[in-house]
PDB file of C-alpha atoms in Angstrom:
ATOM      1  CA  UNK M   1      13.283  30.402 -19.527  1.00  0.00           C
ATOM      2  CA  UNK M   2      14.859  29.571 -16.129  1.00  0.00           C
ATOM      3  CA  UNK M   3      13.358  26.915 -13.944  1.00  0.00           C
ATOM      4  CA  UNK M   4      11.925  28.224 -10.512  1.00  0.00           C
ATOM      5  CA  UNK M   5      12.266  26.038  -7.483  1.00  0.00           C
ATOM      6  CA  UNK M   6       8.930  26.199  -5.545  1.00  0.00           C
ATOM      7  CA  UNK M   7       7.611  24.688  -2.297  1.00  0.00           C
ATOM      8  CA  UNK M   8       4.058  26.077  -2.419  1.00  0.00           C
ATOM      9  CA  UNK M   9       0.921  26.350  -4.367  1.00  0.00           C
ATOM     10  CA  UNK M  10       0.692  28.620  -7.409  1.00  0.00           C
ATOM     11  CA  UNK M  11      -2.473  29.618  -9.169  1.00  0.00           C
ATOM     12  CA  UNK M  12      -2.610  30.141 -12.852  1.00  0.00           C
ATOM     13  CA  UNK M  13      -5.920  31.378 -14.299  1.00  0.00           C
ATOM     14  CA  UNK M  14      -8.606  29.117 -12.728  1.00  0.00           C
ATOM     15  CA  UNK M  15      -6.444  26.031 -11.979  1.00  0.00           C
ATOM     16  CA  UNK M  16      -4.396  25.386  -8.967  1.00  0.00           C
ATOM     17  CA  UNK M  17      -1.170  23.393  -9.153  1.00  0.00           C
ATOM     18  CA  UNK M  18       0.611  21.995  -6.025  1.00  0.00           C
ATOM     19  CA  UNK M  19       4.423  21.632  -6.228  1.00  0.00           C
ATOM     20  CA  UNK M  20       6.189  19.534  -3.607  1.00  0.00           C
ATOM     21  CA  UNK M  21       9.690  19.622  -2.450  1.00  0.00           C
ATOM     22  CA  UNK M  22      12.369  19.843  -5.123  1.00  0.00           C
ATOM     23  CA  UNK M  23      10.019  20.265  -8.047  1.00  0.00           C
ATOM     24  CA  UNK M  24      10.519  22.784 -10.825  1.00  0.00           C
ATOM     25  CA  UNK M  25       8.126  24.772 -13.053  1.00  0.00           C
ATOM     26  CA  UNK M  26       8.927  26.264 -16.311  1.00  0.00           C
ATOM     27  CA  UNK M  27       6.504  28.343 -18.359  1.00  0.00           C
ATOM     28  CA  UNK M  28       6.978  28.526 -22.077  1.00  0.00           C
ATOM     29  CA  UNK M  29       5.329  30.833 -24.489  1.00  0.00           C
ATOM     30  CA  UNK M  30       2.184  28.660 -24.594  1.00  0.00           C
ATOM     31  CA  UNK M  31       1.936  28.757 -20.715  1.00  0.00           C
ATOM     32  CA  UNK M  32       2.383  25.067 -20.210  1.00  0.00           C
ATOM     33  CA  UNK M  33       3.753  23.930 -16.905  1.00  0.00           C
ATOM     34  CA  UNK M  34       5.868  20.866 -16.411  1.00  0.00           C
ATOM     35  CA  UNK M  35       7.014  19.398 -13.070  1.00  0.00           C
ATOM     36  CA  UNK M  36      10.301  17.492 -12.482  1.00  0.00           C
ATOM     37  CA  UNK M  37       9.949  13.819 -11.404  1.00  0.00           C
ATOM     38  CA  UNK M  38      10.655  12.956  -7.818  1.00  0.00           C
ATOM     39  CA  UNK M  39      13.134  10.261  -8.645  1.00  0.00           C
ATOM     40  CA  UNK M  40      16.012  12.672  -8.714  1.00  0.00           C
ATOM     41  CA  UNK M  41      15.734  13.775  -5.160  1.00  0.00           C
ATOM     42  CA  UNK M  42      18.876  14.578  -3.267  1.00  0.00           C
ATOM     43  CA  UNK M  43      19.915  13.141   0.109  1.00  0.00           C
ATOM     44  CA  UNK M  44      18.518  16.093   1.969  1.00  0.00           C
ATOM     45  CA  UNK M  45      15.128  16.020   0.261  1.00  0.00           C
ATOM     46  CA  UNK M  46      14.889  12.244   1.042  1.00  0.00           C
ATOM     47  CA  UNK M  47      15.835  12.933   4.643  1.00  0.00           C
ATOM     48  CA  UNK M  48      13.193  15.781   4.806  1.00  0.00           C
ATOM     49  CA  UNK M  49      10.621  13.301   3.401  1.00  0.00           C
ATOM     50  CA  UNK M  50      11.525  10.648   6.025  1.00  0.00           C
ATOM     51  CA  UNK M  51      12.157  12.623   9.200  1.00  0.00           C
ATOM     52  CA  UNK M  52      10.394  15.972   9.032  1.00  0.00           C
ATOM     53  CA  UNK M  53       7.035  16.487  10.777  1.00  0.00           C
ATOM     54  CA  UNK M  54       5.398  17.396   7.393  1.00  0.00           C
ATOM     55  CA  UNK M  55       6.859  14.405   5.649  1.00  0.00           C
ATOM     56  CA  UNK M  56       5.746  12.055   8.276  1.00  0.00           C
ATOM     57  CA  UNK M  57       2.342  13.635   8.411  1.00  0.00           C
ATOM     58  CA  UNK M  58       1.917  13.419   4.631  1.00  0.00           C
ATOM     59  CA  UNK M  59       3.048   9.739   4.662  1.00  0.00           C
ATOM     60  CA  UNK M  60       0.667   8.838   7.542  1.00  0.00           C
ATOM     61  CA  UNK M  61      -2.324  10.448   5.901  1.00  0.00           C
ATOM     62  CA  UNK M  62      -1.478   8.743   2.493  1.00  0.00           C
ATOM     63  CA  UNK M  63      -0.939   5.351   4.116  1.00  0.00           C
ATOM     64  CA  UNK M  64      -4.025   5.585   6.184  1.00  0.00           C
ATOM     65  CA  UNK M  65      -6.217   6.567   3.209  1.00  0.00           C
ATOM     66  CA  UNK M  66      -4.738   3.626   1.119  1.00  0.00           C
ATOM     67  CA  UNK M  67      -5.328   1.189   3.915  1.00  0.00           C
ATOM     68  CA  UNK M  68      -8.843   2.235   4.645  1.00  0.00           C
ATOM     69  CA  UNK M  69      -9.824   1.870   0.949  1.00  0.00           C
ATOM     70  CA  UNK M  70      -8.202  -1.614   0.872  1.00  0.00           C
ATOM     71  CA  UNK M  71     -10.087  -2.385   4.087  1.00  0.00           C
ATOM     72  CA  UNK M  72     -13.261  -1.035   2.762  1.00  0.00           C
ATOM     73  CA  UNK M  73     -13.005  -3.259  -0.351  1.00  0.00           C
ATOM     74  CA  UNK M  74     -11.973  -6.302   1.602  1.00  0.00           C
ATOM     75  CA  UNK M  75     -14.943  -5.915   3.900  1.00  0.00           C
ATOM     76  CA  UNK M  76     -17.479  -5.651   1.121  1.00  0.00           C
ATOM     77  CA  UNK M  77     -20.370  -7.941   2.264  1.00  0.00           C
ATOM     78  CA  UNK M  78     -20.556  -9.412  -1.344  1.00  0.00           C
ATOM     79  CA  UNK M  79     -17.311 -11.337  -0.638  1.00  0.00           C
ATOM     80  CA  UNK M  80     -18.856 -13.027   2.431  1.00  0.00           C
ATOM     81  CA  UNK M  81     -22.461 -13.625   1.101  1.00  0.00           C
ATOM     82  CA  UNK M  82     -22.311 -14.301  -2.794  1.00  0.00           C
ATOM     83  CA  UNK M  83     -18.591 -15.052  -2.689  1.00  0.00           C
ATOM     84  CA  UNK M  84     -19.105 -17.539   0.107  1.00  0.00           C
ATOM     85  CA  UNK M  85     -15.865 -16.576   1.898  1.00  0.00           C
ATOM     86  CA  UNK M  86     -16.221 -17.541   5.650  1.00  0.00           C
ATOM     87  CA  UNK M  87     -16.590 -14.515   7.859  1.00  0.00           C
ATOM     88  CA  UNK M  88     -13.769 -15.569  10.216  1.00  0.00           C
ATOM     89  CA  UNK M  89     -10.448 -13.921  11.180  1.00  0.00           C
ATOM     90  CA  UNK M  90      -8.130 -15.641   8.695  1.00  0.00           C
ATOM     91  CA  UNK M  91     -10.218 -15.246   5.500  1.00  0.00           C
ATOM     92  CA  UNK M  92     -10.958 -11.616   6.375  1.00  0.00           C
ATOM     93  CA  UNK M  93      -7.308 -11.004   7.000  1.00  0.00           C
ATOM     94  CA  UNK M  94      -6.438 -12.748   3.775  1.00  0.00           C
ATOM     95  CA  UNK M  95      -8.875 -10.489   1.794  1.00  0.00           C
ATOM     96  CA  UNK M  96      -7.308  -7.323   3.428  1.00  0.00           C
ATOM     97  CA  UNK M  97      -3.805  -8.784   2.644  1.00  0.00           C
ATOM     98  CA  UNK M  98      -4.758  -9.376  -1.010  1.00  0.00           C
ATOM     99  CA  UNK M  99      -5.935  -5.779  -1.397  1.00  0.00           C
ATOM    100  CA  UNK M 100      -2.817  -4.415   0.373  1.00  0.00           C
ATOM    101  CA  UNK M 101      -0.729  -6.544  -2.158  1.00  0.00           C
ATOM    102  CA  UNK M 102      -2.503  -4.733  -5.021  1.00  0.00           C
ATOM    103  CA  UNK M 103      -1.602  -1.402  -3.397  1.00  0.00           C
ATOM    104  CA  UNK M 104       1.937  -2.582  -2.776  1.00  0.00           C
ATOM    105  CA  UNK M 105       2.553  -3.468  -6.450  1.00  0.00           C
ATOM    106  CA  UNK M 106       0.913  -0.146  -7.544  1.00  0.00           C
ATOM    107  CA  UNK M 107       3.320   1.773  -5.256  1.00  0.00           C
ATOM    108  CA  UNK M 108       6.350  -0.315  -6.596  1.00  0.00           C
ATOM    109  CA  UNK M 109       5.830   0.932 -10.088  1.00  0.00           C
ATOM    110  CA  UNK M 110       5.280   4.468  -9.178  1.00  0.00           C
ATOM    111  CA  UNK M 111       7.687   6.736 -11.278  1.00  0.00           C
ATOM    112  CA  UNK M 112       6.401  10.160 -10.200  1.00  0.00           C
ATOM    113  CA  UNK M 113       8.132   9.935  -6.661  1.00  0.00           C
ATOM    114  CA  UNK M 114       9.520   6.478  -5.996  1.00  0.00           C
ATOM    115  CA  UNK M 115      11.114   7.599  -2.727  1.00  0.00           C
ATOM    116  CA  UNK M 116       7.764   8.771  -1.342  1.00  0.00           C
ATOM    117  CA  UNK M 117       6.069   5.747  -2.636  1.00  0.00           C
ATOM    118  CA  UNK M 118       8.524   3.518  -0.754  1.00  0.00           C
ATOM    119  CA  UNK M 119       7.849   5.519   2.471  1.00  0.00           C
ATOM    120  CA  UNK M 120       4.066   5.245   1.988  1.00  0.00           C
ATOM    121  CA  UNK M 121       4.461   1.526   1.387  1.00  0.00           C
ATOM    122  CA  UNK M 122       6.341   1.171   4.691  1.00  0.00           C
ATOM    123  CA  UNK M 123       3.599   3.217   6.431  1.00  0.00           C
ATOM    124  CA  UNK M 124       0.971   1.122   4.799  1.00  0.00           C
ATOM    125  CA  UNK M 125       2.385  -2.134   6.292  1.00  0.00           C
ATOM    126  CA  UNK M 126       2.806  -0.425   9.700  1.00  0.00           C
ATOM    127  CA  UNK M 127      -0.936   0.390   9.647  1.00  0.00           C
ATOM    128  CA  UNK M 128      -1.762  -3.110   8.560  1.00  0.00           C
ATOM    129  CA  UNK M 129       0.076  -4.551  11.515  1.00  0.00           C
ATOM    130  CA  UNK M 130      -1.434  -2.164  13.991  1.00  0.00           C
ATOM    131  CA  UNK M 131      -4.879  -3.012  12.580  1.00  0.00           C
ATOM    132  CA  UNK M 132      -4.148  -6.661  12.773  1.00  0.00           C
ATOM    133  CA  UNK M 133      -3.044  -6.307  16.419  1.00  0.00           C
ATOM    134  CA  UNK M 134      -6.382  -4.561  17.162  1.00  0.00           C
ATOM    135  CA  UNK M 135      -8.333  -7.321  15.295  1.00  0.00           C
ATOM    136  CA  UNK M 136      -6.504  -9.989  17.212  1.00  0.00           C
ATOM    137  CA  UNK M 137      -7.419  -8.309  20.497  1.00  0.00           C
ATOM    138  CA  UNK M 138     -11.047  -8.084  19.278  1.00  0.00           C
ATOM    139  CA  UNK M 139     -11.050 -11.824  18.844  1.00  0.00           C
ATOM    140  CA  UNK M 140     -10.756 -12.146  22.711  1.00  0.00           C
ATOM    141  CA  UNK M 141      -7.136 -13.335  22.746  1.00  0.00           C
ATOM    142  CA  UNK M 142      -5.282 -13.133  26.058  1.00  0.00           C
ATOM    143  CA  UNK M 143      -3.316  -9.950  26.151  1.00  0.00           C
ATOM    144  CA  UNK M 144      -0.044 -11.770  26.932  1.00  0.00           C
ATOM    145  CA  UNK M 145      -0.277 -13.791  23.631  1.00  0.00           C
ATOM    146  CA  UNK M 146      -1.208 -10.933  21.288  1.00  0.00           C
ATOM    147  CA  UNK M 147       2.346 -10.478  20.012  1.00  0.00           C
ATOM    148  CA  UNK M 148       2.700 -14.195  19.527  1.00  0.00           C
ATOM    149  CA  UNK M 149      -0.420 -14.425  17.482  1.00  0.00           C
ATOM    150  CA  UNK M 150       0.661 -11.237  15.617  1.00  0.00           C
ATOM    151  CA  UNK M 151       3.932 -13.036  14.646  1.00  0.00           C
ATOM    152  CA  UNK M 152       2.048 -15.964  13.389  1.00  0.00           C
ATOM    153  CA  UNK M 153      -0.392 -13.842  11.308  1.00  0.00           C
ATOM    154  CA  UNK M 154       2.763 -11.955   9.945  1.00  0.00           C
ATOM    155  CA  UNK M 155       4.273 -15.246   8.848  1.00  0.00           C
ATOM    156  CA  UNK M 156       1.063 -16.322   7.126  1.00  0.00           C
ATOM    157  CA  UNK M 157       0.745 -12.887   5.471  1.00  0.00           C
ATOM    158  CA  UNK M 158       4.330 -12.980   4.107  1.00  0.00           C
ATOM    159  CA  UNK M 159       3.660 -16.532   2.810  1.00  0.00           C
ATOM    160  CA  UNK M 160       0.376 -15.261   1.128  1.00  0.00           C
ATOM    161  CA  UNK M 161       2.092 -12.235  -0.500  1.00  0.00           C
ATOM    162  CA  UNK M 162       5.009 -14.424  -1.650  1.00  0.00           C
ATOM    163  CA  UNK M 163       2.605 -16.780  -3.442  1.00  0.00           C
ATOM    164  CA  UNK M 164       1.122 -13.809  -5.277  1.00  0.00           C
ATOM    165  CA  UNK M 165       4.614 -12.561  -6.215  1.00  0.00           C
ATOM    166  CA  UNK M 166       5.682 -16.089  -7.280  1.00  0.00           C
ATOM    167  CA  UNK M 167       2.617 -16.328  -9.641  1.00  0.00           C
ATOM    168  CA  UNK M 168       3.367 -13.025 -11.415  1.00  0.00           C
ATOM    169  CA  UNK M 169       7.236 -13.529 -11.597  1.00  0.00           C
ATOM    170  CA  UNK M 170       7.385 -17.189 -12.634  1.00  0.00           C
ATOM    171  CA  UNK M 171       4.371 -17.192 -14.992  1.00  0.00           C
ATOM    172  CA  UNK M 172       4.682 -13.656 -16.429  1.00  0.00           C
ATOM    173  CA  UNK M 173       4.200 -14.911 -19.929  1.00  0.00           C
ATOM    174  CA  UNK M 174       1.765 -17.739 -19.353  1.00  0.00           C
ATOM    175  CA  UNK M 175      -1.643 -16.488 -18.433  1.00  0.00           C
ATOM    176  CA  UNK M 176      -3.114 -19.906 -17.953  1.00  0.00           C
ATOM    177  CA  UNK M 177      -0.416 -21.060 -15.439  1.00  0.00           C
ATOM    178  CA  UNK M 178      -0.514 -17.720 -13.671  1.00  0.00           C
ATOM    179  CA  UNK M 179      -4.356 -18.094 -13.294  1.00  0.00           C
ATOM    180  CA  UNK M 180      -3.899 -21.576 -11.863  1.00  0.00           C
ATOM    181  CA  UNK M 181      -1.275 -20.371  -9.464  1.00  0.00           C
ATOM    182  CA  UNK M 182      -3.337 -17.420  -8.339  1.00  0.00           C
ATOM    183  CA  UNK M 183      -6.416 -19.615  -7.923  1.00  0.00           C
ATOM    184  CA  UNK M 184      -4.308 -22.037  -5.875  1.00  0.00           C
ATOM    185  CA  UNK M 185      -3.001 -19.136  -3.656  1.00  0.00           C
ATOM    186  CA  UNK M 186      -6.587 -17.850  -3.095  1.00  0.00           C
ATOM    187  CA  UNK M 187      -7.788 -21.324  -2.333  1.00  0.00           C
ATOM    188  CA  UNK M 188      -5.117 -21.941   0.212  1.00  0.00           C
ATOM    189  CA  UNK M 189      -5.101 -18.570   1.945  1.00  0.00           C
ATOM    190  CA  UNK M 190      -8.611 -17.212   1.485  1.00  0.00           C
ATOM    191  CA  UNK M 191     -10.995 -20.160   1.146  1.00  0.00           C
ATOM    192  CA  UNK M 192      -9.360 -23.103   2.823  1.00  0.00           C
ATOM    193  CA  UNK M 193      -8.117 -21.663   6.129  1.00  0.00           C
TER     194      UNK M 193
END
């Protein structure tokens, strides 16, 4: 059986299988279909994903959907009522940041298409910064100082994300210490500021 390179949708019986760029299908005697992993993409396929209109559109849609789901979870009223988190800019931003960090870690371990996952991750952070800029403006900040405030929020965000990374890297084998470190990061970034 020779592999067939496809870039479109194929229908087999009642199920539909989507194949992206540079994926192969092979049909054995028992009609099973396997797809190549995206990790072996060539330079042209990677450039296509990054610079083509379709690649950009796919990346933007995926990033937007992931960001909106993180934002939805971060804006759950239970955090701000039963969880007693203040409904202010910084704690709300810290909640969004925490949920974005969860997605960031999930995208890092993606083995199906690591290149696309990296591009979606970049798009996710672009959307986060655009949303943050809009939320800063909504706070009534003078338009001339929006970029300064965005820079300050970005520094706090990277510090916040670094605390989470530190907890999981330094205390990978010690659940108790990791829990203490995470509780400290949440106390500093979510509850205390």
